[in-house]
Amino acid sequence: MKTVDIVERIEGEAKLNLTWKDKKVSDASIDFLNFRGFEYILENKPILDALVYTPRICGICGQAHLLATVNAIENLYKNSGNELQITNKAKILRELGLIIEIIDSHIKWFYMFIMPDVIAISKKQYEGYTPLKGEKWLGAQKGASEIIKALAIYAGQWPHTSYMIPGGVMSDPTLLDIVTCENYIDQTIKYFEKDIAGISIENYLSLNSFEELTLLSSSLRDFVDISFETKLEQVGKAHNRHLVLSDMIDVKPGLYNKKISNNIDLAKIKESEEYTFNINKKDNKKAHTWSKSVQYNKHFYEVGPLSRAVINEREFITTLHNKYDDSTFTRVMSRVDEIAHLLIYSKKLIKQIDISEDSYIKPKIDLKSLENITATSSVEACRGSLVHTLSVNKGLITKYDVITPTVWNLGPKNNIELGVAQKAIIGSKSLNESKIILRSFDVCSVCTTH
Amino acid sequence: MAYDSQEMVKKVFNQNSARVDTNKGEEFYNNLFEKTKARLSKLRKQPALKDIDIIDIVESEGVNRRDFMKWASATTATLMLPPMFTPLVAEAAELMNRLPVIWIELQDCAGNSEALLRSSTPTVDDLIFDVLSLEFHETIMAAAGHQADAQLEDAVEHFKGKYLLFVEGAIPTAMNGQYGTIGASGETFQEHLMRLSKDAAAVVAVGSCATFGGIPAAAPNPTGAVGVMDLVKGKPVINIPACPANPANMVGVVLHYVLTGQVPELDSLLRPKFAFGYRIHDNCERRAHFDAGEYVEEWGDEGAKNNWCLYKMGCKGPMTFNNCSIIRYNDGANWPIGVGRGCIGCSEPDFWDKYAYERPMADAHIKAPTGGVEKTVDEFGLGLLTATTIGIGVHAIASAVVGKRSVNNGESEEA
């Protein structure tokens, strides 16, 4: 038997095709059926124009794309032997922007994208999570709107800001701006303590064993209870291979494949279009999605908060991961767990800002003088590692390639192994469960198919 | 190469521009007032589609009745109506739960939905979205999958001819629309839009993609992307461009519709004049520095530290029609120019290709959407600004000082 279902309440829309055998999913494919063509559009555009284009690949992780573009352009300078000097202040303002966006996205994802499905499989009533009405849903809308203002204060707006520029940032926040920004973060810490974890953030961050799950209350406790009621700790297991490519947001790059290694070589990343529609080759019979697939060293790897927590050996999530592997339960817990870590880390970063430093140092050479140079950058976005590769010649972009986190997690299979989310879904016993497994990856159709 | 042609700058800024007569006469307003009153009392008799009361919400967020009336008064001015309409605007806000709204996403990045979701502090504008009867929104509603499909069909059937259709995202037309399909049936975005707009009272295109094709339509437009108004004919279309569109303008359109049962007055690009009737530049907080000839010449220079004018850094404020300089973004937290980044003209057609990032306007050979850089607001046929919320009269000051120090400096440096 086969079923086809449409998954909304993600970013964009996905089509989930499932084949059933003995009341279990025996095969799954995930189709993303929209396409805009950013990589084609960016060709032959002036280099700095990319700063305005790439954030608009995605309305959720625009900061990550902006930072990836800025880093890629700065790496062009570096690869030509003209490394730019960036002040600490500019570096912090960029990283802080990225972090605020991640916190914002995780809050919204938990309450608006996955909890409405999770409560639906429980036998108990959890009315607070009903979209557009429930008190917790509305609380999350407010929580997400408040934290994003910490960024708007010095970035101008969100989504789609473009305040970063090769050489630094354009904005020059005052002490009052910095204090205001920190205040929004403090408010969000309070929100985390009251609504999300139900315990103080210090207590939360000291959790380190499975037994201590019972110390949680509020929304996270609701999720834990429903998970064990509906066995979410047993489903959604993929390859259990993890990858982190960038060293920002308080994590180290590395990979996990039974054990952790910290040697990462971006040259081992390979994209494939075997199952992907292509704007130039229209006769690919195998194609079923606009998403490409991507491998590191010939294997599929998962990216995202779970991967970041495992590779950086964060105690609480590592404990859960040891016990329940890369299950849906562990994956959701790590995304929420990251909110707490990033809130504390962002406070630390703010304290390091020296407002008397320059925001911007002008590059000594003109971008237009660079001939036939290529550079790559990687950034940790809310959904995982993001890679931009940019080739330029005499001021124009000759090629722009983007590999988004969702491509790592939701790209199609190849003839050797299954895609990450595909593997996670196979074996599931119901449609609702399959959809929760899919959602646990924080699906973004628009990023994937840029 | 000169940064500015002195003549051109004079032309742009010395014209009558925003000096427009906003008053449509007593008879017009009295007539509108009676019509509006009748409409609101009719609406009140209709059952609420959503069981939420704005006043409850307002009060639960710690806004009192007095603040609510203050908001109503400011909104009346924003909608360019005389103060006598204030009680009606307040009443219209209470009746918003009578208006069904369907929101669809096509070739988009979800940025406008995200902007909409990021407005929830206790300002009444934002609370209105809790009251609005959002019958369908695929990103935030409860239903998903087949259930959502069914919900959409029900809403269309039940509210035939009455709902407002909000569209986010462009529509790809190349390759028979195969660059974007939706739902289990694999309907193309274009078919989907045509089917749902057929029974809508009006179609609201939200964001620059839905209005003008936006980024997907940037050269070489690989997917043949177009905006809603290129496809939907014989139906009122309202464009709320910008990337992302400002939620306050979405509220303005909805409120105007509740109030009058009509779409607000639109310009030739179908943008509501209350929001797009004047330029960023007309009300920019850095305008005084433009007038004084004080420019940022380089990112991070003394001018940047002192919040001077960003015109020479490529700011497109002087040719971009939008109200961000007044309402700003993220609940008024800030806006691009507020943090020292020039306007990129994101609410203008084809801004991707025409308004490139770093080039100063004078170098860019841009033809403004209104027909040319030198065309100004009133030549464009605008008759509708209220002096209460909009700082009119800045042009008188501008004329005296344009081209003074900076332009001369610019030329002598380059010479």
PDB file of N, CA and C in Angstrom, chain B residues 32-103:
ATOM      1  N   LEU B  32     -18.969  59.274   3.448  1.00  0.00           N
ATOM      2  CA  LEU B  32     -18.213  58.069   3.813  1.00  0.00           C
ATOM      3  C   LEU B  32     -18.528  57.635   5.243  1.00  0.00           C
ATOM      4  N   PHE B  33     -18.692  58.640   6.103  1.00  0.00           N
ATOM      5  CA  PHE B  33     -18.968  58.358   7.511  1.00  0.00           C
ATOM      6  C   PHE B  33     -20.278  57.585   7.658  1.00  0.00           C
ATOM      7  N   GLU B  34     -21.295  58.044   6.963  1.00  0.00           N
ATOM      8  CA  GLU B  34     -22.604  57.382   7.041  1.00  0.00           C
ATOM      9  C   GLU B  34     -22.533  55.963   6.488  1.00  0.00           C
ATOM     10  N   LYS B  35     -21.853  55.832   5.363  1.00  0.00           N
ATOM     11  CA  LYS B  35     -21.708  54.519   4.728  1.00  0.00           C
ATOM     12  C   LYS B  35     -20.992  53.559   5.667  1.00  0.00           C
ATOM     13  N   THR B  36     -19.937  54.065   6.269  1.00  0.00           N
ATOM     14  CA  THR B  36     -19.124  53.229   7.152  1.00  0.00           C
ATOM     15  C   THR B  36     -19.932  52.777   8.360  1.00  0.00           C
ATOM     16  N   LYS B  37     -20.692  53.732   8.901  1.00  0.00           N
ATOM     17  CA  LYS B  37     -21.510  53.402  10.072  1.00  0.00           C
ATOM     18  C   LYS B  37     -22.506  52.286   9.740  1.00  0.00           C
ATOM     19  N   ALA B  38     -23.126  52.440   8.578  1.00  0.00           N
ATOM     20  CA  ALA B  38     -24.108  51.437   8.154  1.00  0.00           C
ATOM     21  C   ALA B  38     -23.438  50.076   7.991  1.00  0.00           C
ATOM     22  N   ARG B  39     -22.240  50.096   7.395  1.00  0.00           N
ATOM     23  CA  ARG B  39     -21.531  48.833   7.172  1.00  0.00           C
ATOM     24  C   ARG B  39     -21.170  48.161   8.500  1.00  0.00           C
ATOM     25  N   LEU B  40     -20.689  48.947   9.431  1.00  0.00           N
ATOM     26  CA  LEU B  40     -20.269  48.366  10.704  1.00  0.00           C
ATOM     27  C   LEU B  40     -21.462  47.777  11.458  1.00  0.00           C
ATOM     28  N   SER B  41     -22.610  48.455  11.370  1.00  0.00           N
ATOM     29  CA  SER B  41     -23.746  47.914  12.115  1.00  0.00           C
ATOM     30  C   SER B  41     -24.232  46.628  11.451  1.00  0.00           C
ATOM     31  N   LYS B  42     -24.073  46.534  10.129  1.00  0.00           N
ATOM     32  CA  LYS B  42     -24.420  45.299   9.427  1.00  0.00           C
ATOM     33  C   LYS B  42     -23.451  44.173   9.863  1.00  0.00           C
ATOM     34  N   LEU B  43     -22.183  44.521   9.901  1.00  0.00           N
ATOM     35  CA  LEU B  43     -21.168  43.528  10.290  1.00  0.00           C
ATOM     36  C   LEU B  43     -21.409  43.014  11.703  1.00  0.00           C
ATOM     37  N   ARG B  44     -21.812  43.955  12.578  1.00  0.00           N
ATOM     38  CA  ARG B  44     -22.002  43.563  13.971  1.00  0.00           C
ATOM     39  C   ARG B  44     -23.088  42.493  14.099  1.00  0.00           C
ATOM     40  N   LYS B  45     -24.063  42.559  13.192  1.00  0.00           N
ATOM     41  CA  LYS B  45     -25.151  41.580  13.242  1.00  0.00           C
ATOM     42  C   LYS B  45     -24.697  40.198  12.780  1.00  0.00           C
ATOM     43  N   GLN B  46     -23.619  40.160  12.012  1.00  0.00           N
ATOM     44  CA  GLN B  46     -23.116  38.854  11.556  1.00  0.00           C
ATOM     45  C   GLN B  46     -22.446  38.125  12.710  1.00  0.00           C
ATOM     46  N   PRO B  47     -22.531  36.794  12.666  1.00  0.00           N
ATOM     47  CA  PRO B  47     -21.897  36.050  13.751  1.00  0.00           C
ATOM     48  C   PRO B  47     -20.365  36.178  13.665  1.00  0.00           C
ATOM     49  N   ALA B  48     -19.715  36.165  14.815  1.00  0.00           N
ATOM     50  CA  ALA B  48     -18.249  36.201  14.838  1.00  0.00           C
ATOM     51  C   ALA B  48     -17.727  34.871  14.319  1.00  0.00           C
ATOM     52  N   LEU B  49     -16.681  34.916  13.487  1.00  0.00           N
ATOM     53  CA  LEU B  49     -16.103  33.678  12.963  1.00  0.00           C
ATOM     54  C   LEU B  49     -15.121  33.109  13.961  1.00  0.00           C
ATOM     55  N   LYS B  50     -14.678  33.958  14.820  1.00  0.00           N
ATOM     56  CA  LYS B  50     -13.678  33.518  15.783  1.00  0.00           C
ATOM     57  C   LYS B  50     -14.082  34.046  17.135  1.00  0.00           C
ATOM     58  N   ASP B  51     -13.984  33.184  18.102  1.00  0.00           N
ATOM     59  CA  ASP B  51     -14.539  33.499  19.402  1.00  0.00           C
ATOM     60  C   ASP B  51     -13.552  34.269  20.277  1.00  0.00           C
ATOM     61  N   ILE B  52     -13.005  35.334  19.724  1.00  0.00           N
ATOM     62  CA  ILE B  52     -12.038  36.103  20.499  1.00  0.00           C
ATOM     63  C   ILE B  52     -12.401  37.566  20.365  1.00  0.00           C
ATOM     64  N   ASP B  53     -12.347  38.278  21.456  1.00  0.00           N
ATOM     65  CA  ASP B  53     -12.728  39.673  21.463  1.00  0.00           C
ATOM     66  C   ASP B  53     -11.471  40.531  21.579  1.00  0.00           C
ATOM     67  N   ILE B  54     -11.350  41.509  20.710  1.00  0.00           N
ATOM     68  CA  ILE B  54     -10.136  42.344  20.736  1.00  0.00           C
ATOM     69  C   ILE B  54      -9.946  43.007  22.085  1.00  0.00           C
ATOM     70  N   ILE B  55     -11.053  43.446  22.685  1.00  0.00           N
ATOM     71  CA  ILE B  55     -10.910  44.165  23.948  1.00  0.00           C
ATOM     72  C   ILE B  55     -10.357  43.231  25.038  1.00  0.00           C
ATOM     73  N   ASP B  56     -10.848  41.977  25.044  1.00  0.00           N
ATOM     74  CA  ASP B  56     -10.293  41.014  26.005  1.00  0.00           C
ATOM     75  C   ASP B  56      -8.802  40.864  25.802  1.00  0.00           C
ATOM     76  N   ILE B  57      -8.424  40.695  24.533  1.00  0.00           N
ATOM     77  CA  ILE B  57      -7.014  40.476  24.225  1.00  0.00           C
ATOM     78  C   ILE B  57      -6.207  41.700  24.615  1.00  0.00           C
ATOM     79  N   VAL B  58      -6.717  42.846  24.219  1.00  0.00           N
ATOM     80  CA  VAL B  58      -6.029  44.089  24.528  1.00  0.00           C
ATOM     81  C   VAL B  58      -5.816  44.197  26.038  1.00  0.00           C
ATOM     82  N   GLU B  59      -6.878  43.919  26.785  1.00  0.00           N
ATOM     83  CA  GLU B  59      -6.750  44.073  28.236  1.00  0.00           C
ATOM     84  C   GLU B  59      -5.840  43.016  28.853  1.00  0.00           C
ATOM     85  N   SER B  60      -5.911  41.793  28.300  1.00  0.00           N
ATOM     86  CA  SER B  60      -5.058  40.743  28.869  1.00  0.00           C
ATOM     87  C   SER B  60      -3.585  41.060  28.626  1.00  0.00           C
ATOM     88  N   GLU B  61      -3.306  41.901  27.635  1.00  0.00           N
ATOM     89  CA  GLU B  61      -1.920  42.270  27.380  1.00  0.00           C
ATOM     90  C   GLU B  61      -1.534  43.554  28.110  1.00  0.00           C
ATOM     91  N   GLY B  62      -2.394  44.018  28.938  1.00  0.00           N
ATOM     92  CA  GLY B  62      -2.051  45.187  29.744  1.00  0.00           C
ATOM     93  C   GLY B  62      -2.214  46.519  29.033  1.00  0.00           C
ATOM     94  N   VAL B  63      -2.992  46.523  27.951  1.00  0.00           N
ATOM     95  CA  VAL B  63      -3.273  47.791  27.279  1.00  0.00           C
ATOM     96  C   VAL B  63      -4.663  48.216  27.739  1.00  0.00           C
ATOM     97  N   ASN B  64      -4.813  49.421  28.193  1.00  0.00           N
ATOM     98  CA  ASN B  64      -6.143  49.802  28.650  1.00  0.00           C
ATOM     99  C   ASN B  64      -6.963  50.453  27.536  1.00  0.00           C
ATOM    100  N   ARG B  65      -8.198  50.669  27.828  1.00  0.00           N
ATOM    101  CA  ARG B  65      -9.139  51.219  26.854  1.00  0.00           C
ATOM    102  C   ARG B  65      -8.635  52.552  26.287  1.00  0.00           C
ATOM    103  N   ARG B  66      -8.019  53.318  27.153  1.00  0.00           N
ATOM    104  CA  ARG B  66      -7.543  54.631  26.729  1.00  0.00           C
ATOM    105  C   ARG B  66      -6.430  54.486  25.677  1.00  0.00           C
ATOM    106  N   ASP B  67      -5.509  53.545  25.932  1.00  0.00           N
ATOM    107  CA  ASP B  67      -4.449  53.297  24.950  1.00  0.00           C
ATOM    108  C   ASP B  67      -5.028  52.786  23.644  1.00  0.00           C
ATOM    109  N   PHE B  68      -6.052  51.978  23.777  1.00  0.00           N
ATOM    110  CA  PHE B  68      -6.701  51.440  22.587  1.00  0.00           C
ATOM    111  C   PHE B  68      -7.280  52.585  21.747  1.00  0.00           C
ATOM    112  N   MET B  69      -7.889  53.558  22.414  1.00  0.00           N
ATOM    113  CA  MET B  69      -8.449  54.692  21.680  1.00  0.00           C
ATOM    114  C   MET B  69      -7.345  55.562  21.077  1.00  0.00           C
ATOM    115  N   LYS B  70      -6.232  55.633  21.782  1.00  0.00           N
ATOM    116  CA  LYS B  70      -5.090  56.374  21.233  1.00  0.00           C
ATOM    117  C   LYS B  70      -4.628  55.723  19.934  1.00  0.00           C
ATOM    118  N   TRP B  71      -4.559  54.393  20.001  1.00  0.00           N
ATOM    119  CA  TRP B  71      -4.177  53.643  18.799  1.00  0.00           C
ATOM    120  C   TRP B  71      -5.165  53.920  17.662  1.00  0.00           C
ATOM    121  N   ALA B  72      -6.451  53.895  18.015  1.00  0.00           N
ATOM    122  CA  ALA B  72      -7.485  54.116  16.998  1.00  0.00           C
ATOM    123  C   ALA B  72      -7.311  55.484  16.350  1.00  0.00           C
ATOM    124  N   SER B  73      -6.963  56.441  17.180  1.00  0.00           N
ATOM    125  CA  SER B  73      -6.788  57.789  16.670  1.00  0.00           C
ATOM    126  C   SER B  73      -5.582  57.878  15.729  1.00  0.00           C
ATOM    127  N   ALA B  74      -4.487  57.226  16.116  1.00  0.00           N
ATOM    128  CA  ALA B  74      -3.297  57.234  15.257  1.00  0.00           C
ATOM    129  C   ALA B  74      -3.570  56.480  13.961  1.00  0.00           C
ATOM    130  N   THR B  75      -4.307  55.382  14.079  1.00  0.00           N
ATOM    131  CA  THR B  75      -4.599  54.592  12.889  1.00  0.00           C
ATOM    132  C   THR B  75      -5.516  55.355  11.928  1.00  0.00           C
ATOM    133  N   THR B  76      -6.438  56.107  12.488  1.00  0.00           N
ATOM    134  CA  THR B  76      -7.311  56.937  11.657  1.00  0.00           C
ATOM    135  C   THR B  76      -6.471  57.895  10.822  1.00  0.00           C
ATOM    136  N   ALA B  77      -5.483  58.480  11.469  1.00  0.00           N
ATOM    137  CA  ALA B  77      -4.603  59.402  10.749  1.00  0.00           C
ATOM    138  C   ALA B  77      -3.797  58.660   9.696  1.00  0.00           C
ATOM    139  N   THR B  78      -3.301  57.474  10.045  1.00  0.00           N
ATOM    140  CA  THR B  78      -2.520  56.710   9.081  1.00  0.00           C
ATOM    141  C   THR B  78      -3.349  56.350   7.857  1.00  0.00           C
ATOM    142  N   LEU B  79      -4.590  56.047   8.090  1.00  0.00           N
ATOM    143  CA  LEU B  79      -5.467  55.700   6.972  1.00  0.00           C
ATOM    144  C   LEU B  79      -5.969  56.949   6.243  1.00  0.00           C
ATOM    145  N   MET B  80      -5.497  58.103   6.700  1.00  0.00           N
ATOM    146  CA  MET B  80      -5.806  59.374   6.063  1.00  0.00           C
ATOM    147  C   MET B  80      -7.275  59.723   6.113  1.00  0.00           C
ATOM    148  N   LEU B  81      -7.836  59.513   7.261  1.00  0.00           N
ATOM    149  CA  LEU B  81      -9.229  59.892   7.483  1.00  0.00           C
ATOM    150  C   LEU B  81      -9.267  60.969   8.555  1.00  0.00           C
ATOM    151  N   PRO B  82     -10.283  61.828   8.534  1.00  0.00           N
ATOM    152  CA  PRO B  82     -10.374  62.867   9.562  1.00  0.00           C
ATOM    153  C   PRO B  82     -10.700  62.273  10.942  1.00  0.00           C
ATOM    154  N   PRO B  83     -10.416  63.026  12.012  1.00  0.00           N
ATOM    155  CA  PRO B  83     -10.543  62.499  13.380  1.00  0.00           C
ATOM    156  C   PRO B  83     -11.933  61.963  13.717  1.00  0.00           C
ATOM    157  N   MET B  84     -12.983  62.446  13.039  1.00  0.00           N
ATOM    158  CA  MET B  84     -14.330  61.967  13.379  1.00  0.00           C
ATOM    159  C   MET B  84     -14.478  60.463  13.149  1.00  0.00           C
ATOM    160  N   PHE B  85     -13.546  59.863  12.392  1.00  0.00           N
ATOM    161  CA  PHE B  85     -13.630  58.437  12.125  1.00  0.00           C
ATOM    162  C   PHE B  85     -13.063  57.575  13.251  1.00  0.00           C
ATOM    163  N   THR B  86     -12.415  58.216  14.224  1.00  0.00           N
ATOM    164  CA  THR B  86     -11.738  57.444  15.268  1.00  0.00           C
ATOM    165  C   THR B  86     -12.635  56.398  15.944  1.00  0.00           C
ATOM    166  N   PRO B  87     -13.837  56.781  16.391  1.00  0.00           N
ATOM    167  CA  PRO B  87     -14.675  55.742  17.025  1.00  0.00           C
ATOM    168  C   PRO B  87     -15.024  54.599  16.063  1.00  0.00           C
ATOM    169  N   LEU B  88     -15.136  54.926  14.788  1.00  0.00           N
ATOM    170  CA  LEU B  88     -15.455  53.871  13.816  1.00  0.00           C
ATOM    171  C   LEU B  88     -14.284  52.926  13.615  1.00  0.00           C
ATOM    172  N   VAL B  89     -13.074  53.485  13.615  1.00  0.00           N
ATOM    173  CA  VAL B  89     -11.886  52.638  13.489  1.00  0.00           C
ATOM    174  C   VAL B  89     -11.808  51.688  14.683  1.00  0.00           C
ATOM    175  N   ALA B  90     -12.089  52.226  15.866  1.00  0.00           N
ATOM    176  CA  ALA B  90     -12.082  51.376  17.062  1.00  0.00           C
ATOM    177  C   ALA B  90     -13.120  50.266  16.932  1.00  0.00           C
ATOM    178  N   GLU B  91     -14.273  50.624  16.426  1.00  0.00           N
ATOM    179  CA  GLU B  91     -15.322  49.623  16.272  1.00  0.00           C
ATOM    180  C   GLU B  91     -14.939  48.586  15.221  1.00  0.00           C
ATOM    181  N   ALA B  92     -14.316  49.062  14.143  1.00  0.00           N
ATOM    182  CA  ALA B  92     -13.896  48.145  13.088  1.00  0.00           C
ATOM    183  C   ALA B  92     -12.906  47.124  13.622  1.00  0.00           C
ATOM    184  N   ALA B  93     -12.007  47.578  14.499  1.00  0.00           N
ATOM    185  CA  ALA B  93     -11.031  46.649  15.078  1.00  0.00           C
ATOM    186  C   ALA B  93     -11.740  45.565  15.864  1.00  0.00           C
ATOM    187  N   GLU B  94     -12.810  45.961  16.558  1.00  0.00           N
ATOM    188  CA  GLU B  94     -13.561  44.971  17.331  1.00  0.00           C
ATOM    189  C   GLU B  94     -14.290  43.984  16.431  1.00  0.00           C
ATOM    190  N   LEU B  95     -14.566  44.418  15.205  1.00  0.00           N
ATOM    191  CA  LEU B  95     -15.359  43.566  14.308  1.00  0.00           C
ATOM    192  C   LEU B  95     -14.504  42.768  13.326  1.00  0.00           C
ATOM    193  N   MET B  96     -13.196  42.815  13.544  1.00  0.00           N
ATOM    194  CA  MET B  96     -12.332  42.115  12.593  1.00  0.00           C
ATOM    195  C   MET B  96     -12.556  40.613  12.591  1.00  0.00           C
ATOM    196  N   ASN B  97     -13.091  40.113  13.683  1.00  0.00           N
ATOM    197  CA  ASN B  97     -13.347  38.660  13.705  1.00  0.00           C
ATOM    198  C   ASN B  97     -14.541  38.259  12.849  1.00  0.00           C
ATOM    199  N   ARG B  98     -15.096  39.205  12.111  1.00  0.00           N
ATOM    200  CA  ARG B  98     -16.154  38.883  11.144  1.00  0.00           C
ATOM    201  C   ARG B  98     -15.588  38.699   9.736  1.00  0.00           C
ATOM    202  N   LEU B  99     -14.312  38.953   9.588  1.00  0.00           N
ATOM    203  CA  LEU B  99     -13.756  38.950   8.231  1.00  0.00           C
ATOM    204  C   LEU B  99     -12.883  37.709   7.997  1.00  0.00           C
ATOM    205  N   PRO B 100     -13.305  36.831   7.091  1.00  0.00           N
ATOM    206  CA  PRO B 100     -12.492  35.637   6.835  1.00  0.00           C
ATOM    207  C   PRO B 100     -11.266  35.949   5.972  1.00  0.00           C
ATOM    208  N   VAL B 101     -10.134  35.393   6.361  1.00  0.00           N
ATOM    209  CA  VAL B 101      -8.899  35.606   5.617  1.00  0.00           C
ATOM    210  C   VAL B 101      -8.285  34.253   5.268  1.00  0.00           C
ATOM    211  N   ILE B 102      -7.894  34.109   4.025  1.00  0.00           N
ATOM    212  CA  ILE B 102      -7.168  32.907   3.609  1.00  0.00           C
ATOM    213  C   ILE B 102      -5.793  33.360   3.137  1.00  0.00           C
ATOM    214  N   TRP B 103      -4.760  32.680   3.604  1.00  0.00           N
ATOM    215  CA  TRP B 103      -3.386  33.089   3.296  1.00  0.00           C
ATOM    216  C   TRP B 103      -2.697  31.934   2.595  1.00  0.00           C
TER     217      TRP B 103
END
